[in-house]
């Protein structure tokens, strides 16, 4: 268990080497923790808007989903400098999570049936502020009600498509990144209600189910069209974990504690569990 700052209200996590970065849904602050010593510090100050899903790339850049602000930003993990900002949408919007592929960063919007794409140029060059595109989703996915719809996102094992989870229905969908056409991922006998962050390692997809305090472990085929639920991970230290990152042979999950009224003194933690 790794202590995070009191009152922090974590949601997103990204990891590389011995470090993990956590985003505050309350203030937008980014906090870096040493996964070996537990020591940590602020690397990017509060923005007044949420920092939700996070991913870090090999160049040391942190991609941050901005929730109700309808935006995203890219931060230098070494200096904390904001390298670029993007305004995707006006309210109602909830830019929730992000996945990195070879040539793009993809963001979900829990209030809209759309993905936002930031193209990455040669050498990972970031696009200008208006250089993103919107990909409307068609096919099997249907926006349902006013709650959280699209949430976590990850590439398929073959890298040719994307997988998203719809939190309120518990369904996984495969998304064609060229057309936006979605098809249901067939996982016989399984649904993933409260599905939140996704993490793909090889052909294994980890689906965090936040209020259920568990992580579903799904083995996918290479195309990501079908899967089999292999096991469910849980831990007595889970307290509504939201997202997941892999480091040092473990999975790291921040406890968002959605069922606990937040105060400036409320303690928050991240939990490491064995990925096997």
PDB file of C-alpha atoms in Angstrom:
ATOM      1  CA  UNK A   1       0.000   0.000   0.000  1.00  0.00           C
ATOM      2  CA  UNK A   2       1.352   3.418  -1.021  1.00  0.00           C
ATOM      3  CA  UNK A   3       0.125   6.535   0.760  1.00  0.00           C
ATOM      4  CA  UNK A   4      -1.091   9.420  -1.395  1.00  0.00           C
ATOM      5  CA  UNK A   5      -1.661  12.965  -0.108  1.00  0.00           C
ATOM      6  CA  UNK A   6      -4.655  13.469   2.195  1.00  0.00           C
ATOM      7  CA  UNK A   7      -7.623  14.897   0.316  1.00  0.00           C
ATOM      8  CA  UNK A   8      -6.057  14.043  -3.051  1.00  0.00           C
ATOM      9  CA  UNK A   9      -9.022  12.109  -4.550  1.00  0.00           C
ATOM     10  CA  UNK A  10      -7.014  10.013  -7.043  1.00  0.00           C
ATOM     11  CA  UNK A  11      -8.442   8.440 -10.158  1.00  0.00           C
ATOM     12  CA  UNK A  12      -5.858   7.931 -12.890  1.00  0.00           C
ATOM     13  CA  UNK A  13      -2.508   6.145 -12.722  1.00  0.00           C
ATOM     14  CA  UNK A  14       0.373   5.634 -15.122  1.00  0.00           C
ATOM     15  CA  UNK A  15       3.692   3.935 -14.412  1.00  0.00           C
ATOM     16  CA  UNK A  16       7.190   3.591 -15.845  1.00  0.00           C
ATOM     17  CA  UNK A  17      10.230   2.091 -14.170  1.00  0.00           C
ATOM     18  CA  UNK A  18      10.025   2.575 -10.409  1.00  0.00           C
ATOM     19  CA  UNK A  19       7.636   5.547 -10.575  1.00  0.00           C
ATOM     20  CA  UNK A  20       3.900   6.015 -10.856  1.00  0.00           C
ATOM     21  CA  UNK A  21       1.950   9.173 -11.561  1.00  0.00           C
ATOM     22  CA  UNK A  22      -1.483   9.821 -10.089  1.00  0.00           C
ATOM     23  CA  UNK A  23      -4.055  12.424 -11.104  1.00  0.00           C
ATOM     24  CA  UNK A  24      -6.477  14.195  -8.766  1.00  0.00           C
ATOM     25  CA  UNK A  25     -10.079  14.317  -9.881  1.00  0.00           C
ATOM     26  CA  UNK A  26     -10.628  17.154  -7.397  1.00  0.00           C
ATOM     27  CA  UNK A  27      -7.899  19.620  -8.375  1.00  0.00           C
ATOM     28  CA  UNK A  28      -6.025  18.291 -11.388  1.00  0.00           C
ATOM     29  CA  UNK A  29      -2.736  17.991  -9.509  1.00  0.00           C
ATOM     30  CA  UNK A  30      -0.319  15.295 -10.705  1.00  0.00           C
ATOM     31  CA  UNK A  31       1.606  13.445  -7.980  1.00  0.00           C
ATOM     32  CA  UNK A  32       4.591  11.140  -8.565  1.00  0.00           C
ATOM     33  CA  UNK A  33       5.289   8.249  -6.175  1.00  0.00           C
ATOM     34  CA  UNK A  34       8.388   6.103  -5.908  1.00  0.00           C
ATOM     35  CA  UNK A  35       7.025   2.548  -5.953  1.00  0.00           C
ATOM     36  CA  UNK A  36       9.980   1.189  -3.994  1.00  0.00           C
ATOM     37  CA  UNK A  37      10.281   3.754  -1.203  1.00  0.00           C
ATOM     38  CA  UNK A  38       6.765   5.200  -1.213  1.00  0.00           C
ATOM     39  CA  UNK A  39       8.148   8.741  -1.256  1.00  0.00           C
ATOM     40  CA  UNK A  40       6.336  11.203  -3.484  1.00  0.00           C
ATOM     41  CA  UNK A  41       6.024  14.774  -4.647  1.00  0.00           C
ATOM     42  CA  UNK A  42       3.878  17.029  -6.794  1.00  0.00           C
ATOM     43  CA  UNK A  43       5.088  17.222 -10.392  1.00  0.00           C
ATOM     44  CA  UNK A  44       2.290  19.360 -11.852  1.00  0.00           C
ATOM     45  CA  UNK A  45       0.178  21.821  -9.859  1.00  0.00           C
ATOM     46  CA  UNK A  46      -3.588  21.965  -9.500  1.00  0.00           C
ATOM     47  CA  UNK A  47      -5.484  23.219 -12.536  1.00  0.00           C
ATOM     48  CA  UNK A  48      -8.922  23.553 -10.977  1.00  0.00           C
ATOM     49  CA  UNK A  49     -10.217  20.876 -13.345  1.00  0.00           C
ATOM     50  CA  UNK A  50      -9.993  17.072 -13.085  1.00  0.00           C
ATOM     51  CA  UNK A  51      -7.077  14.872 -14.063  1.00  0.00           C
ATOM     52  CA  UNK A  52      -8.569  11.444 -14.771  1.00  0.00           C
ATOM     53  CA  UNK A  53      -7.115   8.775 -17.067  1.00  0.00           C
ATOM     54  CA  UNK A  54      -3.328   8.895 -17.505  1.00  0.00           C
ATOM     55  CA  UNK A  55      -0.801   7.239 -19.797  1.00  0.00           C
ATOM     56  CA  UNK A  56       2.955   7.816 -20.019  1.00  0.00           C
ATOM     57  CA  UNK A  57       4.915   7.238 -23.220  1.00  0.00           C
ATOM     58  CA  UNK A  58       8.579   6.198 -23.690  1.00  0.00           C
ATOM     59  CA  UNK A  59       9.512   9.858 -24.187  1.00  0.00           C
ATOM     60  CA  UNK A  60       8.476  10.694 -20.634  1.00  0.00           C
ATOM     61  CA  UNK A  61       5.297  12.505 -21.642  1.00  0.00           C
ATOM     62  CA  UNK A  62       2.142  12.088 -19.567  1.00  0.00           C
ATOM     63  CA  UNK A  63      -1.185  12.237 -21.446  1.00  0.00           C
ATOM     64  CA  UNK A  64      -3.997  13.418 -19.154  1.00  0.00           C
ATOM     65  CA  UNK A  65      -7.784  13.174 -19.660  1.00  0.00           C
ATOM     66  CA  UNK A  66      -9.555  16.274 -18.331  1.00  0.00           C
ATOM     67  CA  UNK A  67     -13.012  15.028 -17.325  1.00  0.00           C
ATOM     68  CA  UNK A  68     -15.699  17.718 -17.132  1.00  0.00           C
ATOM     69  CA  UNK A  69     -13.305  20.294 -18.612  1.00  0.00           C
ATOM     70  CA  UNK A  70     -13.654  18.473 -21.941  1.00  0.00           C
ATOM     71  CA  UNK A  71      -9.942  18.676 -22.565  1.00  0.00           C
ATOM     72  CA  UNK A  72      -6.603  16.894 -22.444  1.00  0.00           C
ATOM     73  CA  UNK A  73      -3.059  17.992 -21.813  1.00  0.00           C
ATOM     74  CA  UNK A  74       0.410  16.521 -22.215  1.00  0.00           C
ATOM     75  CA  UNK A  75       2.928  17.005 -19.404  1.00  0.00           C
ATOM     76  CA  UNK A  76       6.687  16.540 -19.277  1.00  0.00           C
ATOM     77  CA  UNK A  77       7.152  14.097 -16.387  1.00  0.00           C
ATOM     78  CA  UNK A  78      10.647  15.426 -15.664  1.00  0.00           C
ATOM     79  CA  UNK A  79       9.835  19.127 -15.400  1.00  0.00           C
ATOM     80  CA  UNK A  80       6.066  19.218 -14.966  1.00  0.00           C
ATOM     81  CA  UNK A  81       5.787  21.609 -17.913  1.00  0.00           C
ATOM     82  CA  UNK A  82       2.585  21.452 -19.959  1.00  0.00           C
ATOM     83  CA  UNK A  83       3.756  20.619 -23.468  1.00  0.00           C
ATOM     84  CA  UNK A  84       0.363  20.891 -25.174  1.00  0.00           C
ATOM     85  CA  UNK A  85      -3.350  21.331 -24.398  1.00  0.00           C
ATOM     86  CA  UNK A  86      -6.412  20.327 -26.387  1.00  0.00           C
ATOM     87  CA  UNK A  87     -10.049  21.377 -25.954  1.00  0.00           C
ATOM     88  CA  UNK A  88     -12.204  18.553 -27.296  1.00  0.00           C
ATOM     89  CA  UNK A  89     -15.742  19.506 -26.283  1.00  0.00           C
ATOM     90  CA  UNK A  90     -17.966  21.825 -24.265  1.00  0.00           C
ATOM     91  CA  UNK A  91     -20.418  20.638 -21.593  1.00  0.00           C
ATOM     92  CA  UNK A  92     -21.924  18.132 -21.304  1.00  0.00           C
ATOM     93  CA  UNK A  93     -18.679  16.206 -21.580  1.00  0.00           C
ATOM     94  CA  UNK A  94     -16.547  13.889 -19.464  1.00  0.00           C
ATOM     95  CA  UNK A  95     -13.192  13.063 -21.047  1.00  0.00           C
ATOM     96  CA  UNK A  96     -12.455   9.996 -18.979  1.00  0.00           C
ATOM     97  CA  UNK A  97      -9.550   7.853 -20.141  1.00  0.00           C
ATOM     98  CA  UNK A  98      -6.733   7.605 -22.665  1.00  0.00           C
ATOM     99  CA  UNK A  99      -4.848   4.896 -24.563  1.00  0.00           C
ATOM    100  CA  UNK A 100      -1.630   5.237 -26.541  1.00  0.00           C
ATOM    101  CA  UNK A 101      -1.027   3.472 -29.831  1.00  0.00           C
ATOM    102  CA  UNK A 102       1.925   3.656 -32.222  1.00  0.00           C
ATOM    103  CA  UNK A 103       0.590   6.751 -33.992  1.00  0.00           C
ATOM    104  CA  UNK A 104      -2.058   8.328 -31.766  1.00  0.00           C
ATOM    105  CA  UNK A 105      -3.466   9.037 -28.334  1.00  0.00           C
ATOM    106  CA  UNK A 106      -7.144   8.091 -28.014  1.00  0.00           C
ATOM    107  CA  UNK A 107      -9.542   9.557 -25.429  1.00  0.00           C
ATOM    108  CA  UNK A 108     -13.024   8.431 -24.353  1.00  0.00           C
ATOM    109  CA  UNK A 109     -15.938  10.715 -23.463  1.00  0.00           C
ATOM    110  CA  UNK A 110     -18.367   9.202 -20.966  1.00  0.00           C
ATOM    111  CA  UNK A 111     -21.121  11.636 -21.972  1.00  0.00           C
ATOM    112  CA  UNK A 112     -20.832  11.226 -25.730  1.00  0.00           C
ATOM    113  CA  UNK A 113     -20.569   8.286 -28.194  1.00  0.00           C
ATOM    114  CA  UNK A 114     -17.279   9.517 -29.602  1.00  0.00           C
ATOM    115  CA  UNK A 115     -13.518   9.040 -29.335  1.00  0.00           C
ATOM    116  CA  UNK A 116     -11.014  11.869 -29.662  1.00  0.00           C
ATOM    117  CA  UNK A 117      -7.793  11.170 -31.566  1.00  0.00           C
ATOM    118  CA  UNK A 118      -4.514  13.044 -31.175  1.00  0.00           C
ATOM    119  CA  UNK A 119      -2.284  12.014 -34.088  1.00  0.00           C
ATOM    120  CA  UNK A 120       1.388  11.597 -33.246  1.00  0.00           C
ATOM    121  CA  UNK A 121       3.816  12.518 -35.998  1.00  0.00           C
ATOM    122  CA  UNK A 122       7.323  11.406 -36.793  1.00  0.00           C
ATOM    123  CA  UNK A 123       9.275  10.967 -33.581  1.00  0.00           C
ATOM    124  CA  UNK A 124       6.062  11.304 -31.580  1.00  0.00           C
ATOM    125  CA  UNK A 125       5.522  14.947 -32.556  1.00  0.00           C
ATOM    126  CA  UNK A 126       2.419  16.399 -30.882  1.00  0.00           C
ATOM    127  CA  UNK A 127      -0.248  18.031 -33.066  1.00  0.00           C
ATOM    128  CA  UNK A 128      -1.238  21.715 -32.769  1.00  0.00           C
ATOM    129  CA  UNK A 129      -4.110  22.684 -30.445  1.00  0.00           C
ATOM    130  CA  UNK A 130      -6.708  22.118 -33.177  1.00  0.00           C
ATOM    131  CA  UNK A 131      -4.990  19.074 -34.635  1.00  0.00           C
ATOM    132  CA  UNK A 132      -7.275  16.419 -33.149  1.00  0.00           C
ATOM    133  CA  UNK A 133     -10.205  14.588 -34.744  1.00  0.00           C
ATOM    134  CA  UNK A 134     -13.483  13.222 -33.423  1.00  0.00           C
ATOM    135  CA  UNK A 135     -14.512   9.654 -34.235  1.00  0.00           C
ATOM    136  CA  UNK A 136     -18.282   9.083 -33.809  1.00  0.00           C
ATOM    137  CA  UNK A 137     -19.117   5.527 -32.775  1.00  0.00           C
ATOM    138  CA  UNK A 138     -21.623   3.434 -34.696  1.00  0.00           C
ATOM    139  CA  UNK A 139     -22.600  -0.218 -34.696  1.00  0.00           C
ATOM    140  CA  UNK A 140     -23.283  -2.191 -31.522  1.00  0.00           C
ATOM    141  CA  UNK A 141     -22.440   0.552 -29.035  1.00  0.00           C
ATOM    142  CA  UNK A 142     -25.405   2.663 -27.955  1.00  0.00           C
ATOM    143  CA  UNK A 143     -25.239   5.576 -25.520  1.00  0.00           C
ATOM    144  CA  UNK A 144     -27.466   4.601 -22.566  1.00  0.00           C
ATOM    145  CA  UNK A 145     -29.012   6.995 -20.048  1.00  0.00           C
ATOM    146  CA  UNK A 146     -27.178   9.897 -18.447  1.00  0.00           C
ATOM    147  CA  UNK A 147     -24.637   7.973 -16.377  1.00  0.00           C
ATOM    148  CA  UNK A 148     -21.072   6.933 -17.202  1.00  0.00           C
ATOM    149  CA  UNK A 149     -21.016   5.203 -20.574  1.00  0.00           C
ATOM    150  CA  UNK A 150     -17.630   4.973 -22.296  1.00  0.00           C
ATOM    151  CA  UNK A 151     -14.835   4.677 -19.780  1.00  0.00           C
ATOM    152  CA  UNK A 152     -11.571   2.712 -20.070  1.00  0.00           C
ATOM    153  CA  UNK A 153      -9.798   2.187 -23.380  1.00  0.00           C
ATOM    154  CA  UNK A 154      -6.949  -0.046 -24.569  1.00  0.00           C
ATOM    155  CA  UNK A 155      -5.550  -1.353 -27.868  1.00  0.00           C
ATOM    156  CA  UNK A 156      -6.369  -4.844 -29.086  1.00  0.00           C
ATOM    157  CA  UNK A 157      -3.558  -7.426 -28.869  1.00  0.00           C
ATOM    158  CA  UNK A 158      -2.866  -7.152 -32.605  1.00  0.00           C
ATOM    159  CA  UNK A 159      -2.761  -3.344 -32.411  1.00  0.00           C
ATOM    160  CA  UNK A 160      -5.282  -2.927 -35.222  1.00  0.00           C
ATOM    161  CA  UNK A 161      -8.246  -1.725 -33.162  1.00  0.00           C
ATOM    162  CA  UNK A 162      -9.311  -0.443 -29.762  1.00  0.00           C
ATOM    163  CA  UNK A 163     -11.323  -1.906 -26.907  1.00  0.00           C
ATOM    164  CA  UNK A 164     -13.579   0.228 -24.696  1.00  0.00           C
ATOM    165  CA  UNK A 165     -15.763  -0.616 -21.731  1.00  0.00           C
ATOM    166  CA  UNK A 166     -19.245   0.795 -21.183  1.00  0.00           C
ATOM    167  CA  UNK A 167     -19.519   1.165 -17.424  1.00  0.00           C
ATOM    168  CA  UNK A 168     -23.276   1.239 -17.015  1.00  0.00           C
ATOM    169  CA  UNK A 169     -23.949  -1.865 -19.135  1.00  0.00           C
ATOM    170  CA  UNK A 170     -20.761  -3.799 -18.376  1.00  0.00           C
ATOM    171  CA  UNK A 171     -20.073  -4.461 -22.049  1.00  0.00           C
ATOM    172  CA  UNK A 172     -16.744  -4.492 -23.866  1.00  0.00           C
ATOM    173  CA  UNK A 173     -16.658  -3.196 -27.445  1.00  0.00           C
ATOM    174  CA  UNK A 174     -14.074  -3.416 -30.199  1.00  0.00           C
ATOM    175  CA  UNK A 175     -13.726  -0.164 -32.144  1.00  0.00           C
ATOM    176  CA  UNK A 176     -12.470   0.097 -35.716  1.00  0.00           C
ATOM    177  CA  UNK A 177     -10.229   3.180 -35.499  1.00  0.00           C
ATOM    178  CA  UNK A 178     -10.719   3.997 -39.173  1.00  0.00           C
ATOM    179  CA  UNK A 179     -14.522   3.963 -39.243  1.00  0.00           C
ATOM    180  CA  UNK A 180     -15.804   4.112 -35.649  1.00  0.00           C
ATOM    181  CA  UNK A 181     -17.812   0.931 -36.170  1.00  0.00           C
ATOM    182  CA  UNK A 182     -18.139  -0.987 -32.891  1.00  0.00           C
ATOM    183  CA  UNK A 183     -18.776  -4.667 -32.267  1.00  0.00           C
ATOM    184  CA  UNK A 184     -19.442  -6.367 -28.953  1.00  0.00           C
ATOM    185  CA  UNK A 185     -16.520  -8.377 -27.588  1.00  0.00           C
ATOM    186  CA  UNK A 186     -17.891 -11.840 -26.918  1.00  0.00           C
ATOM    187  CA  UNK A 187     -16.913 -12.933 -23.390  1.00  0.00           C
ATOM    188  CA  UNK A 188     -19.340 -15.808 -22.720  1.00  0.00           C
ATOM    189  CA  UNK A 189     -21.163 -15.585 -19.414  1.00  0.00           C
ATOM    190  CA  UNK A 190     -19.440 -12.377 -18.316  1.00  0.00           C
ATOM    191  CA  UNK A 191     -20.286  -8.712 -18.027  1.00  0.00           C
ATOM    192  CA  UNK A 192     -18.192  -5.939 -16.497  1.00  0.00           C
ATOM    193  CA  UNK A 193     -20.576  -3.572 -14.741  1.00  0.00           C
ATOM    194  CA  UNK A 194     -18.755  -0.637 -13.145  1.00  0.00           C
ATOM    195  CA  UNK A 195     -15.941  -1.256 -15.610  1.00  0.00           C
ATOM    196  CA  UNK A 196     -13.418   1.553 -15.330  1.00  0.00           C
ATOM    197  CA  UNK A 197      -9.744   1.507 -16.310  1.00  0.00           C
ATOM    198  CA  UNK A 198      -8.418  -1.067 -18.801  1.00  0.00           C
ATOM    199  CA  UNK A 199      -4.895  -2.423 -19.113  1.00  0.00           C
ATOM    200  CA  UNK A 200      -3.658  -4.749 -21.843  1.00  0.00           C
ATOM    201  CA  UNK A 201      -0.562  -6.890 -21.214  1.00  0.00           C
ATOM    202  CA  UNK A 202       0.067  -9.240 -24.106  1.00  0.00           C
ATOM    203  CA  UNK A 203      -3.319 -10.823 -24.717  1.00  0.00           C
ATOM    204  CA  UNK A 204      -4.511 -10.317 -21.136  1.00  0.00           C
ATOM    205  CA  UNK A 205      -6.977  -7.501 -20.526  1.00  0.00           C
ATOM    206  CA  UNK A 206      -7.400  -6.273 -16.946  1.00  0.00           C
ATOM    207  CA  UNK A 207     -10.799  -4.646 -16.367  1.00  0.00           C
ATOM    208  CA  UNK A 208     -11.107  -2.647 -13.147  1.00  0.00           C
ATOM    209  CA  UNK A 209     -14.639  -2.838 -11.725  1.00  0.00           C
ATOM    210  CA  UNK A 210     -14.513   0.054  -9.314  1.00  0.00           C
ATOM    211  CA  UNK A 211     -17.456  -0.253  -6.921  1.00  0.00           C
ATOM    212  CA  UNK A 212     -17.178  -4.046  -6.997  1.00  0.00           C
ATOM    213  CA  UNK A 213     -13.606  -3.767  -5.651  1.00  0.00           C
ATOM    214  CA  UNK A 214     -12.269  -6.230  -8.182  1.00  0.00           C
ATOM    215  CA  UNK A 215     -10.311  -6.632 -11.390  1.00  0.00           C
ATOM    216  CA  UNK A 216     -11.570  -9.035 -14.056  1.00  0.00           C
ATOM    217  CA  UNK A 217      -8.789 -10.817 -15.966  1.00  0.00           C
ATOM    218  CA  UNK A 218      -9.825 -11.589 -19.553  1.00  0.00           C
ATOM    219  CA  UNK A 219      -7.780 -13.525 -22.114  1.00  0.00           C
ATOM    220  CA  UNK A 220      -8.473 -12.098 -25.581  1.00  0.00           C
ATOM    221  CA  UNK A 221      -7.879 -13.460 -29.027  1.00  0.00           C
ATOM    222  CA  UNK A 222      -5.408 -11.432 -31.096  1.00  0.00           C
ATOM    223  CA  UNK A 223      -8.076  -9.398 -32.841  1.00  0.00           C
ATOM    224  CA  UNK A 224      -9.884  -8.579 -29.603  1.00  0.00           C
ATOM    225  CA  UNK A 225     -13.185  -9.904 -30.894  1.00  0.00           C
ATOM    226  CA  UNK A 226     -13.629 -12.628 -28.260  1.00  0.00           C
ATOM    227  CA  UNK A 227     -12.361 -13.326 -24.768  1.00  0.00           C
ATOM    228  CA  UNK A 228     -12.556 -15.692 -21.815  1.00  0.00           C
ATOM    229  CA  UNK A 229     -12.767 -14.610 -18.177  1.00  0.00           C
ATOM    230  CA  UNK A 230      -9.822 -16.365 -16.507  1.00  0.00           C
ATOM    231  CA  UNK A 231     -10.071 -15.087 -12.936  1.00  0.00           C
ATOM    232  CA  UNK A 232     -11.011 -12.153 -10.729  1.00  0.00           C
ATOM    233  CA  UNK A 233      -8.480 -10.294  -8.571  1.00  0.00           C
ATOM    234  CA  UNK A 234      -9.435  -8.608  -5.326  1.00  0.00           C
ATOM    235  CA  UNK A 235      -7.689  -7.398  -2.199  1.00  0.00           C
ATOM    236  CA  UNK A 236      -8.844  -6.376   1.295  1.00  0.00           C
ATOM    237  CA  UNK A 237      -7.119  -3.011   0.779  1.00  0.00           C
ATOM    238  CA  UNK A 238      -9.245  -2.131  -2.268  1.00  0.00           C
ATOM    239  CA  UNK A 239     -11.559   0.830  -1.628  1.00  0.00           C
ATOM    240  CA  UNK A 240     -13.166   1.569  -4.997  1.00  0.00           C
ATOM    241  CA  UNK A 241     -10.090   1.281  -7.242  1.00  0.00           C
ATOM    242  CA  UNK A 242     -10.560   3.017 -10.559  1.00  0.00           C
ATOM    243  CA  UNK A 243      -7.616   2.494 -12.902  1.00  0.00           C
ATOM    244  CA  UNK A 244      -4.587   0.239 -13.184  1.00  0.00           C
ATOM    245  CA  UNK A 245      -0.969   0.374 -14.314  1.00  0.00           C
ATOM    246  CA  UNK A 246       1.773  -2.234 -14.446  1.00  0.00           C
ATOM    247  CA  UNK A 247       5.249  -1.829 -12.928  1.00  0.00           C
ATOM    248  CA  UNK A 248       7.870  -3.959 -11.187  1.00  0.00           C
ATOM    249  CA  UNK A 249       5.879  -7.127 -11.899  1.00  0.00           C
ATOM    250  CA  UNK A 250       2.777  -5.861 -10.104  1.00  0.00           C
ATOM    251  CA  UNK A 251      -0.463  -4.043 -10.800  1.00  0.00           C
ATOM    252  CA  UNK A 252      -0.954  -0.667  -9.103  1.00  0.00           C
ATOM    253  CA  UNK A 253      -4.446   0.713  -8.493  1.00  0.00           C
ATOM    254  CA  UNK A 254      -5.478   4.009  -6.847  1.00  0.00           C
ATOM    255  CA  UNK A 255      -8.337   3.849  -4.356  1.00  0.00           C
ATOM    256  CA  UNK A 256     -10.807   6.562  -5.373  1.00  0.00           C
ATOM    257  CA  UNK A 257     -13.039   5.891  -2.332  1.00  0.00           C
ATOM    258  CA  UNK A 258     -16.173   7.084  -4.144  1.00  0.00           C
ATOM    259  CA  UNK A 259     -18.349   5.890  -1.245  1.00  0.00           C
ATOM    260  CA  UNK A 260     -16.426   7.992   1.298  1.00  0.00           C
ATOM    261  CA  UNK A 261     -17.355  11.703   1.555  1.00  0.00           C
ATOM    262  CA  UNK A 262     -14.155  13.591   0.640  1.00  0.00           C
ATOM    263  CA  UNK A 263     -12.610  16.119   2.981  1.00  0.00           C
ATOM    264  CA  UNK A 264      -9.165  17.780   2.966  1.00  0.00           C
ATOM    265  CA  UNK A 265      -8.118  15.255   5.632  1.00  0.00           C
ATOM    266  CA  UNK A 266      -9.484  12.095   3.964  1.00  0.00           C
ATOM    267  CA  UNK A 267      -6.611   9.594   3.464  1.00  0.00           C
ATOM    268  CA  UNK A 268      -6.030   8.023   0.065  1.00  0.00           C
ATOM    269  CA  UNK A 269      -3.816   5.156  -1.060  1.00  0.00           C
ATOM    270  CA  UNK A 270      -2.760   3.058  -4.005  1.00  0.00           C
ATOM    271  CA  UNK A 271      -2.609  -0.726  -3.754  1.00  0.00           C
ATOM    272  CA  UNK A 272      -0.159  -3.115  -5.423  1.00  0.00           C
ATOM    273  CA  UNK A 273      -1.334  -6.637  -6.224  1.00  0.00           C
ATOM    274  CA  UNK A 274       0.265  -9.597  -7.966  1.00  0.00           C
ATOM    275  CA  UNK A 275      -0.750  -9.654 -11.626  1.00  0.00           C
ATOM    276  CA  UNK A 276      -0.811 -13.465 -11.771  1.00  0.00           C
TER     277      UNK A 276
END
